[in-house]
Amino acid sequence: MRRRLKRWLSEPATLKRNTKAKCMKRSLTLVTAAFFALAVQMPQAMSADLRLTGSGASFPFPLYSAWFKDFSKKTEGVTIDYQAKGSGAGIQDLINNTVDFAASDAAMTPEQIAKVERGVVLLPMTAGEIVLAYNLPGSPKNLKLPRDVYPDIFQGKITNWNDARIAKANPDLKLPDLPITVVRRSDSSGTTFVFTKHLSAISPSFKETVGTGTSVQWLNSDKIVAAPKNDGVTATIKQTPGAIGYIEWGYAKLTKADTALLQNKAGKYIAPGGKGGPIALAGAKFPEDLIVWVEDPAEAEAYPIVSFTWMLFYKTQDAPKGEYLRKMVNYGLTDGQKIAESMGYIPLPASVIEKVKAASAKIQ
C-alpha cells in the first residue's frame, strides 16, 4: 500500500489528471446507462400500476371472473380485482368510494344513487335464471314444483318432501319422508331481492309475511338456515340431505346440482338452462335509466324467475381509469357475451347491447 501511494505521488501531474479523467468518464458512462435502463422500464412500471377494483354481486361472479381474467390478459398493464361480497356490500362500497366499480342484481334505489357524490351509471351486463336446487336421496330428476307450492316452502308452510301437494305434482317420483331444510342467504343479496320480488308477485301471503328486499325477515326456524353468497348456498345444499335453496343457474350447472322444474304463469313446468330464460326477458322494455324487472313473465314457454344484473360506475372517474372501464364494458358486451350461455347466463339481446354501449359513454 505504501509503495503504491509513493509511486502515485511521484508520478507526473499530467498522468494523475488523465487517470482521474478516465475514472470520471467511466462513472458517467455507468450513470448514463443506468438512467436509460430506468427510462425503458418506467412505462412498463407505470402501466402495471393501473389496477381496477370492484365488488358486489355473487350472482354473475363466475362469468365476470372469466371476463376480467381474459380482459386483463388482452390489455397489457391492466388488472381487475373483483370481490363477490354480495350486491348490498358492493353498493355500499360504491357509496363509500372504496372501489372503482360495483355490481348488483338489485340495481340501485334512487336513495342509494343520491348518496354517490360522483354520480352513477348503471349498465345491465348480463342476465340469468334463479333456480331452486335441491338435495334428495337418489337424486330424483325433473322434480316439479307448482307456483302455489314453492312460495309456501320458503314460508315454512310445507315442511316435508312427501307433502301431498308436492307428491300430486310428481306422481312418477318416490319422494322421501324427509324434513325440508330451506337454505337462504345470510348477506345482503341481489339474488334474494330478485327471488323475493318474484315470490311476492305470485303469493300474497309471502308478500305479507316475508316481503321483498336484499335482506328480509325469514321465518325463525331451525329448518331455515343461512349461508353467504351463491357459492355458500350451493355448498350448503350439496352437504345437507333434504335441502332446497335459491341460486343462480350458473352455480347449479357448475356443481351439477339437481334443479326443479318450476310452474310458470301459463301453467307450464319449465326447466332452467334452455330457451325459457331468453324468452322471459325478450319482452323487457328498458327505460332511460336501464333498470327493468321481469317479476312474473307471462309467455307460455318462459322460465319464471329471471333477472338482468348491473355493473355500477361513477360518472366521474380518473382519466386513465375511465378509459379502461369503458374498454372493459365494451369487452363484456362483445367477447364477453359469446361465453355467457356456456357458463349458465343469458346473453343480452342486440337491442339492449346497443343501449348499454351508448350509456357507457357517460363514464368520464
mmCIF file of C-alpha atoms in Angstrom:
data_model
loop_
_atom_site.group_PDB
_atom_site.id
_atom_site.type_symbol
_atom_site.label_atom_id
_atom_site.label_comp_id
_atom_site.label_asym_id
_atom_site.label_seq_id
_atom_site.Cartn_x
_atom_site.Cartn_y
_atom_site.Cartn_z
ATOM 1 C CA MET A 1 0.000 0.000 0.000
ATOM 2 C CA ARG A 2 2.787 2.439 0.927
ATOM 3 C CA ARG A 3 4.653 1.601 -2.307
ATOM 4 C CA ARG A 4 1.537 2.324 -4.456
ATOM 5 C CA LEU A 5 0.996 5.606 -2.670
ATOM 6 C CA LYS A 6 4.635 6.570 -3.045
ATOM 7 C CA ARG A 7 4.561 5.682 -6.738
ATOM 8 C CA TRP A 8 1.400 7.687 -7.322
ATOM 9 C CA LEU A 9 2.886 10.719 -5.539
ATOM 10 C CA SER A 10 5.972 10.511 -7.689
ATOM 11 C CA GLU A 11 4.003 10.352 -10.963
ATOM 12 C CA PRO A 12 3.807 13.476 -13.135
ATOM 13 C CA ALA A 13 0.737 15.709 -12.686
ATOM 14 C CA THR A 14 -0.392 15.068 -16.256
ATOM 15 C CA LEU A 15 -0.651 11.320 -15.659
ATOM 16 C CA LYS A 16 -2.663 11.922 -12.486
ATOM 17 C CA ARG A 17 -5.093 14.135 -14.373
ATOM 18 C CA ASN A 18 -5.527 11.520 -17.122
ATOM 19 C CA THR A 19 -6.189 8.792 -14.587
ATOM 20 C CA LYS A 20 -8.733 10.953 -12.801
ATOM 21 C CA ALA A 21 -10.450 11.812 -16.106
ATOM 22 C CA LYS A 22 -10.728 8.147 -17.028
ATOM 23 C CA CYS A 23 -12.377 7.381 -13.689
ATOM 24 C CA MET A 24 -14.855 10.234 -14.144
ATOM 25 C CA LYS A 25 -15.660 9.130 -17.685
ATOM 26 C CA ARG A 26 -16.260 5.555 -16.546
ATOM 27 C CA SER A 27 -18.575 6.754 -13.749
ATOM 28 C CA LEU A 28 -20.501 8.997 -16.158
ATOM 29 C CA THR A 29 -20.954 6.093 -18.566
ATOM 30 C CA LEU A 30 -22.366 3.894 -15.786
ATOM 31 C CA VAL A 31 -24.745 6.628 -14.623
ATOM 32 C CA THR A 32 -25.945 7.256 -18.191
ATOM 33 C CA ALA A 33 -26.541 3.540 -18.775
ATOM 34 C CA ALA A 34 -28.484 3.253 -15.541
ATOM 35 C CA PHE A 35 -30.619 6.272 -16.464
ATOM 36 C CA PHE A 36 -31.595 4.860 -19.862
ATOM 37 C CA ALA A 37 -32.310 1.432 -18.356
ATOM 38 C CA LEU A 38 -34.653 3.081 -15.867
ATOM 39 C CA ALA A 39 -36.285 5.147 -18.606
ATOM 40 C CA VAL A 40 -37.031 1.992 -20.606
ATOM 41 C CA GLN A 41 -38.591 0.304 -17.580
ATOM 42 C CA MET A 42 -40.669 3.268 -16.375
ATOM 43 C CA PRO A 43 -43.566 2.998 -18.893
ATOM 44 C CA GLN A 44 -43.933 -0.686 -18.044
ATOM 45 C CA ALA A 45 -43.913 0.004 -14.333
ATOM 46 C CA MET A 46 -46.428 2.823 -14.695
ATOM 47 C CA SER A 47 -48.810 0.788 -16.855
ATOM 48 C CA ALA A 48 -48.616 -2.177 -14.478
ATOM 49 C CA ASP A 49 -49.918 0.097 -11.724
ATOM 50 C CA LEU A 50 -53.360 0.507 -13.337
ATOM 51 C CA ARG A 51 -55.483 -1.664 -11.082
ATOM 52 C CA LEU A 52 -59.268 -1.537 -11.277
ATOM 53 C CA THR A 53 -61.105 -2.710 -8.169
ATOM 54 C CA GLY A 54 -64.711 -3.797 -7.920
ATOM 55 C CA SER A 55 -67.053 -5.609 -5.562
ATOM 56 C CA GLY A 56 -70.621 -6.777 -5.260
ATOM 57 C CA ALA A 57 -72.937 -9.411 -6.694
ATOM 58 C CA SER A 58 -72.027 -13.086 -6.475
ATOM 59 C CA PHE A 59 -74.840 -13.944 -8.954
ATOM 60 C CA PRO A 60 -72.668 -13.131 -12.036
ATOM 61 C CA PHE A 61 -69.292 -13.866 -10.423
ATOM 62 C CA PRO A 62 -68.336 -16.998 -12.436
ATOM 63 C CA LEU A 63 -68.949 -15.094 -15.674
ATOM 64 C CA TYR A 64 -67.375 -11.827 -14.517
ATOM 65 C CA SER A 65 -64.341 -13.708 -13.242
ATOM 66 C CA ALA A 66 -63.781 -15.191 -16.710
ATOM 67 C CA TRP A 67 -64.299 -11.775 -18.327
ATOM 68 C CA PHE A 68 -61.883 -9.962 -16.053
ATOM 69 C CA LYS A 69 -59.198 -12.599 -16.429
ATOM 70 C CA ASP A 70 -59.391 -12.536 -20.233
ATOM 71 C CA PHE A 71 -59.641 -8.737 -20.421
ATOM 72 C CA SER A 72 -56.565 -8.331 -18.196
ATOM 73 C CA LYS A 73 -54.705 -10.854 -20.346
ATOM 74 C CA LYS A 74 -55.560 -8.946 -23.534
ATOM 75 C CA THR A 75 -54.988 -5.470 -22.055
ATOM 76 C CA GLU A 76 -51.331 -5.027 -21.182
ATOM 77 C CA GLY A 77 -50.635 -3.439 -17.839
ATOM 78 C CA VAL A 78 -54.230 -3.517 -16.551
ATOM 79 C CA THR A 79 -55.509 -5.807 -13.801
ATOM 80 C CA ILE A 80 -59.041 -6.118 -12.426
ATOM 81 C CA ASP A 81 -59.676 -7.269 -8.875
ATOM 82 C CA TYR A 82 -63.297 -8.126 -8.060
ATOM 83 C CA GLN A 83 -64.659 -9.377 -4.750
ATOM 84 C CA ALA A 84 -68.006 -11.199 -4.799
ATOM 85 C CA LYS A 85 -69.296 -9.829 -1.481
ATOM 86 C CA GLY A 86 -72.984 -9.608 -2.354
ATOM 87 C CA SER A 87 -74.934 -6.818 -4.045
ATOM 88 C CA GLY A 88 -75.596 -4.893 -0.840
ATOM 89 C CA ALA A 89 -71.919 -4.782 0.099
ATOM 90 C CA GLY A 90 -70.964 -3.716 -3.425
ATOM 91 C CA ILE A 91 -73.438 -0.836 -3.383
ATOM 92 C CA GLN A 92 -72.112 0.281 -0.010
ATOM 93 C CA ASP A 93 -68.527 0.155 -1.289
ATOM 94 C CA LEU A 94 -69.545 2.383 -4.208
ATOM 95 C CA ILE A 95 -71.221 4.841 -1.837
ATOM 96 C CA ASN A 96 -68.122 4.812 0.389
ATOM 97 C CA ASN A 97 -65.877 5.495 -2.629
ATOM 98 C CA THR A 98 -63.668 2.466 -1.886
ATOM 99 C CA VAL A 99 -63.938 0.782 -5.321
ATOM 100 C CA ASP A 100 -63.741 1.798 -8.984
ATOM 101 C CA PHE A 101 -66.972 -0.031 -9.846
ATOM 102 C CA ALA A 102 -69.542 -2.316 -8.253
ATOM 103 C CA ALA A 103 -72.079 -4.935 -9.319
ATOM 104 C CA SER A 104 -75.647 -5.544 -8.205
ATOM 105 C CA ASP A 105 -78.589 -7.761 -9.145
ATOM 106 C CA ALA A 106 -80.818 -5.269 -7.326
ATOM 107 C CA ALA A 107 -79.538 -2.289 -9.383
ATOM 108 C CA MET A 108 -79.701 0.749 -7.035
ATOM 109 C CA THR A 109 -82.529 2.692 -5.458
ATOM 110 C CA PRO A 110 -82.871 6.456 -6.038
ATOM 111 C CA GLU A 111 -81.941 6.968 -2.377
ATOM 112 C CA GLN A 112 -78.717 4.999 -2.809
ATOM 113 C CA ILE A 113 -77.830 6.816 -6.035
ATOM 114 C CA ALA A 114 -78.312 10.170 -4.293
ATOM 115 C CA LYS A 115 -75.583 9.247 -1.802
ATOM 116 C CA VAL A 116 -72.922 8.921 -4.530
ATOM 117 C CA GLU A 117 -71.372 12.363 -4.985
ATOM 118 C CA ARG A 118 -69.645 11.467 -8.261
ATOM 119 C CA GLY A 119 -72.871 10.289 -9.891
ATOM 120 C CA VAL A 120 -73.729 6.766 -11.044
ATOM 121 C CA VAL A 121 -74.004 4.988 -14.392
ATOM 122 C CA LEU A 122 -75.912 1.673 -14.167
ATOM 123 C CA LEU A 123 -75.347 -0.771 -17.023
ATOM 124 C CA PRO A 124 -77.040 -4.174 -17.418
ATOM 125 C CA MET A 125 -74.218 -6.508 -18.464
ATOM 126 C CA THR A 126 -75.752 -9.984 -18.439
ATOM 127 C CA ALA A 127 -78.810 -11.862 -17.204
ATOM 128 C CA GLY A 128 -79.620 -15.152 -15.558
ATOM 129 C CA GLU A 129 -82.141 -17.518 -14.048
ATOM 130 C CA ILE A 130 -82.619 -18.142 -10.344
ATOM 131 C CA VAL A 131 -83.166 -21.837 -9.780
ATOM 132 C CA LEU A 132 -84.324 -23.972 -6.886
ATOM 133 C CA ALA A 133 -81.569 -26.502 -6.257
ATOM 134 C CA TYR A 134 -82.347 -29.491 -4.042
ATOM 135 C CA ASN A 135 -80.654 -32.468 -2.405
ATOM 136 C CA LEU A 136 -82.743 -35.639 -2.153
ATOM 137 C CA PRO A 137 -81.689 -39.276 -1.660
ATOM 138 C CA GLY A 138 -81.173 -40.984 -5.002
ATOM 139 C CA SER A 139 -81.074 -37.622 -6.798
ATOM 140 C CA PRO A 140 -84.531 -37.853 -8.414
ATOM 141 C CA LYS A 141 -84.621 -35.813 -11.611
ATOM 142 C CA ASN A 142 -87.262 -33.482 -13.016
ATOM 143 C CA LEU A 143 -88.866 -32.581 -9.699
ATOM 144 C CA LYS A 144 -91.856 -30.341 -10.438
ATOM 145 C CA LEU A 145 -92.842 -27.530 -8.088
ATOM 146 C CA PRO A 146 -96.196 -25.773 -8.662
ATOM 147 C CA ARG A 147 -96.312 -21.978 -8.336
ATOM 148 C CA ASP A 148 -98.529 -22.231 -5.239
ATOM 149 C CA VAL A 149 -96.118 -24.710 -3.629
ATOM 150 C CA TYR A 150 -92.610 -23.253 -3.763
ATOM 151 C CA PRO A 151 -93.606 -19.946 -2.105
ATOM 152 C CA ASP A 152 -95.098 -21.981 0.755
ATOM 153 C CA ILE A 153 -91.879 -23.991 1.111
ATOM 154 C CA PHE A 154 -89.966 -20.749 1.661
ATOM 155 C CA GLN A 155 -92.564 -19.558 4.184
ATOM 156 C CA GLY A 156 -92.198 -22.747 6.215
ATOM 157 C CA LYS A 157 -95.754 -23.869 5.425
ATOM 158 C CA ILE A 158 -94.650 -27.037 3.629
ATOM 159 C CA THR A 159 -92.099 -28.855 5.768
ATOM 160 C CA ASN A 160 -91.701 -32.396 4.389
ATOM 161 C CA TRP A 161 -90.746 -33.730 0.991
ATOM 162 C CA ASN A 162 -93.641 -36.217 0.949
ATOM 163 C CA ASP A 163 -96.191 -33.418 1.374
ATOM 164 C CA ALA A 164 -99.373 -34.186 -0.568
ATOM 165 C CA ARG A 165 -99.094 -31.090 -2.780
ATOM 166 C CA ILE A 166 -95.540 -31.940 -3.882
ATOM 167 C CA ALA A 167 -96.483 -35.594 -4.396
ATOM 168 C CA LYS A 168 -99.512 -34.670 -6.525
ATOM 169 C CA ALA A 169 -97.291 -32.777 -8.979
ATOM 170 C CA ASN A 170 -94.781 -35.659 -9.114
ATOM 171 C CA PRO A 171 -96.710 -38.958 -9.404
ATOM 172 C CA ASP A 172 -93.724 -40.701 -11.013
ATOM 173 C CA LEU A 173 -91.255 -39.801 -8.251
ATOM 174 C CA LYS A 174 -90.850 -41.611 -4.956
ATOM 175 C CA LEU A 175 -90.482 -38.713 -2.560
ATOM 176 C CA PRO A 176 -88.904 -39.432 0.828
ATOM 177 C CA ASP A 177 -90.367 -38.850 4.276
ATOM 178 C CA LEU A 178 -87.710 -36.251 4.963
ATOM 179 C CA PRO A 179 -87.885 -32.786 6.535
ATOM 180 C CA ILE A 180 -87.265 -29.883 4.172
ATOM 181 C CA THR A 181 -84.313 -27.652 5.050
ATOM 182 C CA VAL A 182 -84.573 -24.251 3.379
ATOM 183 C CA VAL A 183 -81.232 -22.579 2.603
ATOM 184 C CA ARG A 184 -81.366 -18.805 2.238
ATOM 185 C CA ARG A 185 -78.784 -16.038 2.006
ATOM 186 C CA SER A 186 -77.146 -14.643 5.134
ATOM 187 C CA ASP A 187 -75.815 -11.489 3.432
ATOM 188 C CA SER A 188 -77.423 -8.518 1.711
ATOM 189 C CA SER A 189 -78.144 -10.122 -1.631
ATOM 190 C CA GLY A 190 -79.406 -9.115 -5.057
ATOM 191 C CA THR A 191 -80.295 -12.762 -5.671
ATOM 192 C CA THR A 192 -82.551 -12.586 -2.605
ATOM 193 C CA PHE A 193 -84.050 -9.349 -3.938
ATOM 194 C CA VAL A 194 -84.969 -10.896 -7.303
ATOM 195 C CA PHE A 195 -86.199 -14.144 -5.738
ATOM 196 C CA THR A 196 -88.384 -12.480 -3.099
ATOM 197 C CA LYS A 197 -89.678 -9.985 -5.671
ATOM 198 C CA HIS A 198 -90.910 -12.931 -7.755
ATOM 199 C CA LEU A 199 -92.402 -14.781 -4.771
ATOM 200 C CA SER A 200 -94.173 -11.611 -3.622
ATOM 201 C CA ALA A 201 -95.613 -11.200 -7.129
ATOM 202 C CA ILE A 202 -97.169 -14.680 -7.162
ATOM 203 C CA SER A 203 -98.011 -15.185 -3.472
ATOM 204 C CA PRO A 204 -99.934 -12.575 -1.460
ATOM 205 C CA SER A 205 -99.117 -14.390 1.784
ATOM 206 C CA PHE A 206 -95.385 -14.362 1.017
ATOM 207 C CA LYS A 207 -95.577 -10.654 0.212
ATOM 208 C CA GLU A 208 -97.284 -10.000 3.536
ATOM 209 C CA THR A 209 -95.150 -12.216 5.786
ATOM 210 C CA VAL A 210 -91.676 -12.060 4.192
ATOM 211 C CA GLY A 211 -91.774 -9.321 1.563
ATOM 212 C CA THR A 212 -89.157 -8.130 -0.914
ATOM 213 C CA GLY A 213 -85.613 -6.964 -0.299
ATOM 214 C CA THR A 214 -81.913 -7.706 -0.384
ATOM 215 C CA SER A 215 -82.390 -8.795 3.242
ATOM 216 C CA VAL A 216 -85.793 -9.958 4.501
ATOM 217 C CA GLN A 217 -87.309 -11.343 7.689
ATOM 218 C CA TRP A 218 -87.394 -15.089 7.105
ATOM 219 C CA LEU A 219 -89.320 -17.401 9.425
ATOM 220 C CA ASN A 220 -87.329 -18.177 12.560
ATOM 221 C CA SER A 221 -86.876 -21.952 12.317
ATOM 222 C CA ASP A 222 -84.078 -24.478 12.711
ATOM 223 C CA LYS A 223 -85.118 -25.754 9.282
ATOM 224 C CA ILE A 224 -84.362 -22.430 7.607
ATOM 225 C CA VAL A 225 -80.590 -21.993 7.552
ATOM 226 C CA ALA A 226 -78.418 -19.196 6.191
ATOM 227 C CA ALA A 227 -75.267 -19.207 4.065
ATOM 228 C CA PRO A 228 -73.265 -16.402 2.421
ATOM 229 C CA LYS A 229 -73.257 -15.727 -1.313
ATOM 230 C CA ASN A 230 -74.358 -18.037 -4.117
ATOM 231 C CA ASP A 231 -71.450 -20.404 -3.638
ATOM 232 C CA GLY A 232 -72.151 -20.715 0.093
ATOM 233 C CA VAL A 233 -75.817 -21.558 -0.504
ATOM 234 C CA THR A 234 -74.826 -24.061 -3.197
ATOM 235 C CA ALA A 235 -72.326 -25.794 -0.906
ATOM 236 C CA THR A 236 -74.832 -25.958 1.966
ATOM 237 C CA ILE A 237 -77.473 -27.538 -0.277
ATOM 238 C CA LYS A 238 -74.983 -30.116 -1.559
ATOM 239 C CA GLN A 239 -73.975 -31.011 2.009
ATOM 240 C CA THR A 240 -77.484 -31.166 3.521
ATOM 241 C CA PRO A 241 -79.886 -34.049 2.715
ATOM 242 C CA GLY A 242 -83.388 -32.654 2.257
ATOM 243 C CA ALA A 243 -82.166 -29.140 1.461
ATOM 244 C CA ILE A 244 -83.582 -26.704 -1.077
ATOM 245 C CA GLY A 245 -82.333 -23.211 -1.843
ATOM 246 C CA TYR A 246 -82.225 -20.462 -4.462
ATOM 247 C CA ILE A 247 -79.084 -19.871 -6.542
ATOM 248 C CA GLU A 248 -78.125 -18.603 -9.990
ATOM 249 C CA TRP A 249 -78.299 -21.301 -12.678
ATOM 250 C CA GLY A 250 -74.578 -20.985 -13.471
ATOM 251 C CA TYR A 251 -73.690 -22.251 -9.976
ATOM 252 C CA ALA A 252 -76.049 -25.221 -10.322
ATOM 253 C CA LYS A 253 -74.591 -26.022 -13.728
ATOM 254 C CA LEU A 254 -71.027 -25.762 -12.456
ATOM 255 C CA THR A 255 -71.662 -28.042 -9.451
ATOM 256 C CA LYS A 256 -74.140 -30.387 -11.199
ATOM 257 C CA ALA A 257 -76.771 -29.657 -8.560
ATOM 258 C CA ASP A 258 -80.283 -31.005 -9.156
ATOM 259 C CA THR A 259 -82.766 -28.245 -10.007
ATOM 260 C CA ALA A 260 -86.560 -28.175 -10.050
ATOM 261 C CA LEU A 261 -88.890 -27.501 -12.948
ATOM 262 C CA LEU A 262 -90.988 -24.502 -11.916
ATOM 263 C CA GLN A 263 -94.557 -23.852 -12.987
ATOM 264 C CA ASN A 264 -94.845 -20.541 -14.799
ATOM 265 C CA LYS A 265 -97.746 -18.111 -15.101
ATOM 266 C CA ALA A 266 -99.096 -20.010 -18.119
ATOM 267 C CA GLY A 267 -99.206 -23.224 -16.071
ATOM 268 C CA LYS A 268 -96.265 -24.976 -17.753
ATOM 269 C CA TYR A 269 -93.349 -26.566 -15.932
ATOM 270 C CA ILE A 270 -90.104 -25.132 -17.303
ATOM 271 C CA ALA A 271 -86.557 -26.309 -16.650
ATOM 272 C CA PRO A 272 -83.709 -23.782 -16.381
ATOM 273 C CA GLY A 273 -80.901 -23.568 -18.889
ATOM 274 C CA GLY A 274 -82.950 -23.738 -22.075
ATOM 275 C CA LYS A 275 -84.859 -21.185 -24.109
ATOM 276 C CA GLY A 276 -87.126 -20.266 -21.190
ATOM 277 C CA GLY A 277 -84.800 -17.599 -19.800
ATOM 278 C CA PRO A 278 -84.264 -15.683 -23.053
ATOM 279 C CA ILE A 279 -87.991 -15.930 -23.818
ATOM 280 C CA ALA A 280 -88.837 -14.433 -20.418
ATOM 281 C CA LEU A 281 -86.516 -11.467 -20.957
ATOM 282 C CA ALA A 282 -87.217 -10.841 -24.638
ATOM 283 C CA GLY A 283 -90.127 -8.515 -23.994
ATOM 284 C CA ALA A 284 -88.408 -6.363 -21.356
ATOM 285 C CA LYS A 285 -88.742 -2.636 -22.086
ATOM 286 C CA PHE A 286 -85.820 -0.584 -20.820
ATOM 287 C CA PRO A 287 -86.472 2.954 -19.601
ATOM 288 C CA GLU A 288 -83.809 5.648 -19.788
ATOM 289 C CA ASP A 289 -82.129 4.536 -16.542
ATOM 290 C CA LEU A 290 -81.809 0.947 -17.905
ATOM 291 C CA ILE A 291 -83.452 -0.593 -14.825
ATOM 292 C CA VAL A 292 -86.200 -3.103 -15.568
ATOM 293 C CA TRP A 293 -87.713 -6.046 -13.668
ATOM 294 C CA VAL A 294 -89.452 -9.143 -15.008
ATOM 295 C CA GLU A 295 -91.244 -10.360 -11.888
ATOM 296 C CA ASP A 296 -93.586 -12.965 -13.394
ATOM 297 C CA PRO A 297 -93.230 -13.415 -17.165
ATOM 298 C CA ALA A 298 -96.441 -14.301 -18.997
ATOM 299 C CA GLU A 299 -95.010 -16.065 -22.075
ATOM 300 C CA ALA A 300 -96.080 -19.709 -22.349
ATOM 301 C CA GLU A 301 -92.517 -21.069 -22.548
ATOM 302 C CA ALA A 302 -90.910 -18.584 -20.140
ATOM 303 C CA TYR A 303 -88.839 -19.667 -17.163
ATOM 304 C CA PRO A 304 -90.457 -17.827 -14.221
ATOM 305 C CA ILE A 305 -87.521 -16.376 -12.216
ATOM 306 C CA VAL A 306 -85.142 -14.267 -14.310
ATOM 307 C CA SER A 307 -83.259 -11.016 -13.991
ATOM 308 C CA PHE A 308 -80.735 -8.738 -15.576
ATOM 309 C CA THR A 309 -77.726 -7.830 -13.438
ATOM 310 C CA TRP A 310 -75.899 -4.498 -13.439
ATOM 311 C CA MET A 311 -72.438 -3.029 -13.186
ATOM 312 C CA LEU A 312 -72.322 0.296 -11.367
ATOM 313 C CA PHE A 313 -69.834 3.021 -12.295
ATOM 314 C CA TYR A 314 -69.045 6.551 -11.192
ATOM 315 C CA LYS A 315 -69.903 9.148 -13.818
ATOM 316 C CA THR A 316 -66.702 10.990 -12.909
ATOM 317 C CA GLN A 317 -63.551 8.852 -13.000
ATOM 318 C CA ASP A 318 -59.820 9.441 -13.064
ATOM 319 C CA ALA A 319 -58.938 9.806 -16.756
ATOM 320 C CA PRO A 320 -56.940 6.556 -17.194
ATOM 321 C CA LYS A 321 -59.449 4.525 -15.182
ATOM 322 C CA GLY A 322 -62.435 5.934 -17.042
ATOM 323 C CA GLU A 323 -60.890 4.958 -20.369
ATOM 324 C CA TYR A 324 -60.168 1.390 -19.324
ATOM 325 C CA LEU A 325 -63.508 0.930 -17.571
ATOM 326 C CA ARG A 326 -65.214 1.844 -20.854
ATOM 327 C CA LYS A 327 -62.969 -0.664 -22.622
ATOM 328 C CA MET A 328 -63.912 -3.283 -20.029
ATOM 329 C CA VAL A 329 -67.610 -2.623 -20.656
ATOM 330 C CA ASN A 330 -67.091 -2.918 -24.403
ATOM 331 C CA TYR A 331 -65.301 -6.238 -23.884
ATOM 332 C CA GLY A 332 -68.222 -7.527 -21.797
ATOM 333 C CA LEU A 333 -70.704 -6.501 -24.487
ATOM 334 C CA THR A 334 -68.734 -8.166 -27.299
ATOM 335 C CA ASP A 335 -66.347 -11.021 -26.471
ATOM 336 C CA GLY A 336 -67.948 -11.477 -23.052
ATOM 337 C CA GLN A 337 -71.419 -12.195 -24.421
ATOM 338 C CA LYS A 338 -70.034 -15.072 -26.501
ATOM 339 C CA ILE A 339 -69.251 -17.178 -23.433
ATOM 340 C CA ALA A 340 -72.305 -16.226 -21.324
ATOM 341 C CA GLU A 341 -74.588 -19.072 -22.382
ATOM 342 C CA SER A 342 -71.947 -21.780 -21.925
ATOM 343 C CA MET A 343 -71.442 -20.616 -18.337
ATOM 344 C CA GLY A 344 -75.128 -20.606 -17.425
ATOM 345 C CA TYR A 345 -76.061 -16.996 -18.183
ATOM 346 C CA ILE A 346 -78.317 -15.320 -20.731
ATOM 347 C CA PRO A 347 -76.646 -13.195 -23.430
ATOM 348 C CA LEU A 348 -78.084 -9.708 -23.804
ATOM 349 C CA PRO A 349 -80.315 -9.069 -26.836
ATOM 350 C CA ALA A 350 -78.645 -6.991 -29.563
ATOM 351 C CA SER A 351 -81.020 -4.074 -28.955
ATOM 352 C CA VAL A 352 -80.024 -3.964 -25.275
ATOM 353 C CA ILE A 353 -76.315 -4.122 -26.122
ATOM 354 C CA GLU A 354 -76.637 -1.004 -28.285
ATOM 355 C CA LYS A 355 -78.352 0.898 -25.470
ATOM 356 C CA VAL A 356 -75.690 -0.136 -22.968
ATOM 357 C CA LYS A 357 -72.865 0.856 -25.325
ATOM 358 C CA ALA A 358 -74.394 4.302 -25.747
ATOM 359 C CA ALA A 359 -74.890 4.717 -21.992
ATOM 360 C CA SER A 360 -71.295 3.670 -21.221
ATOM 361 C CA ALA A 361 -70.101 6.945 -22.801
ATOM 362 C CA LYS A 362 -71.368 8.668 -19.631
ATOM 363 C CA ILE A 363 -68.418 7.160 -17.736
ATOM 364 C CA GLN A 364 -65.927 10.043 -17.898
#
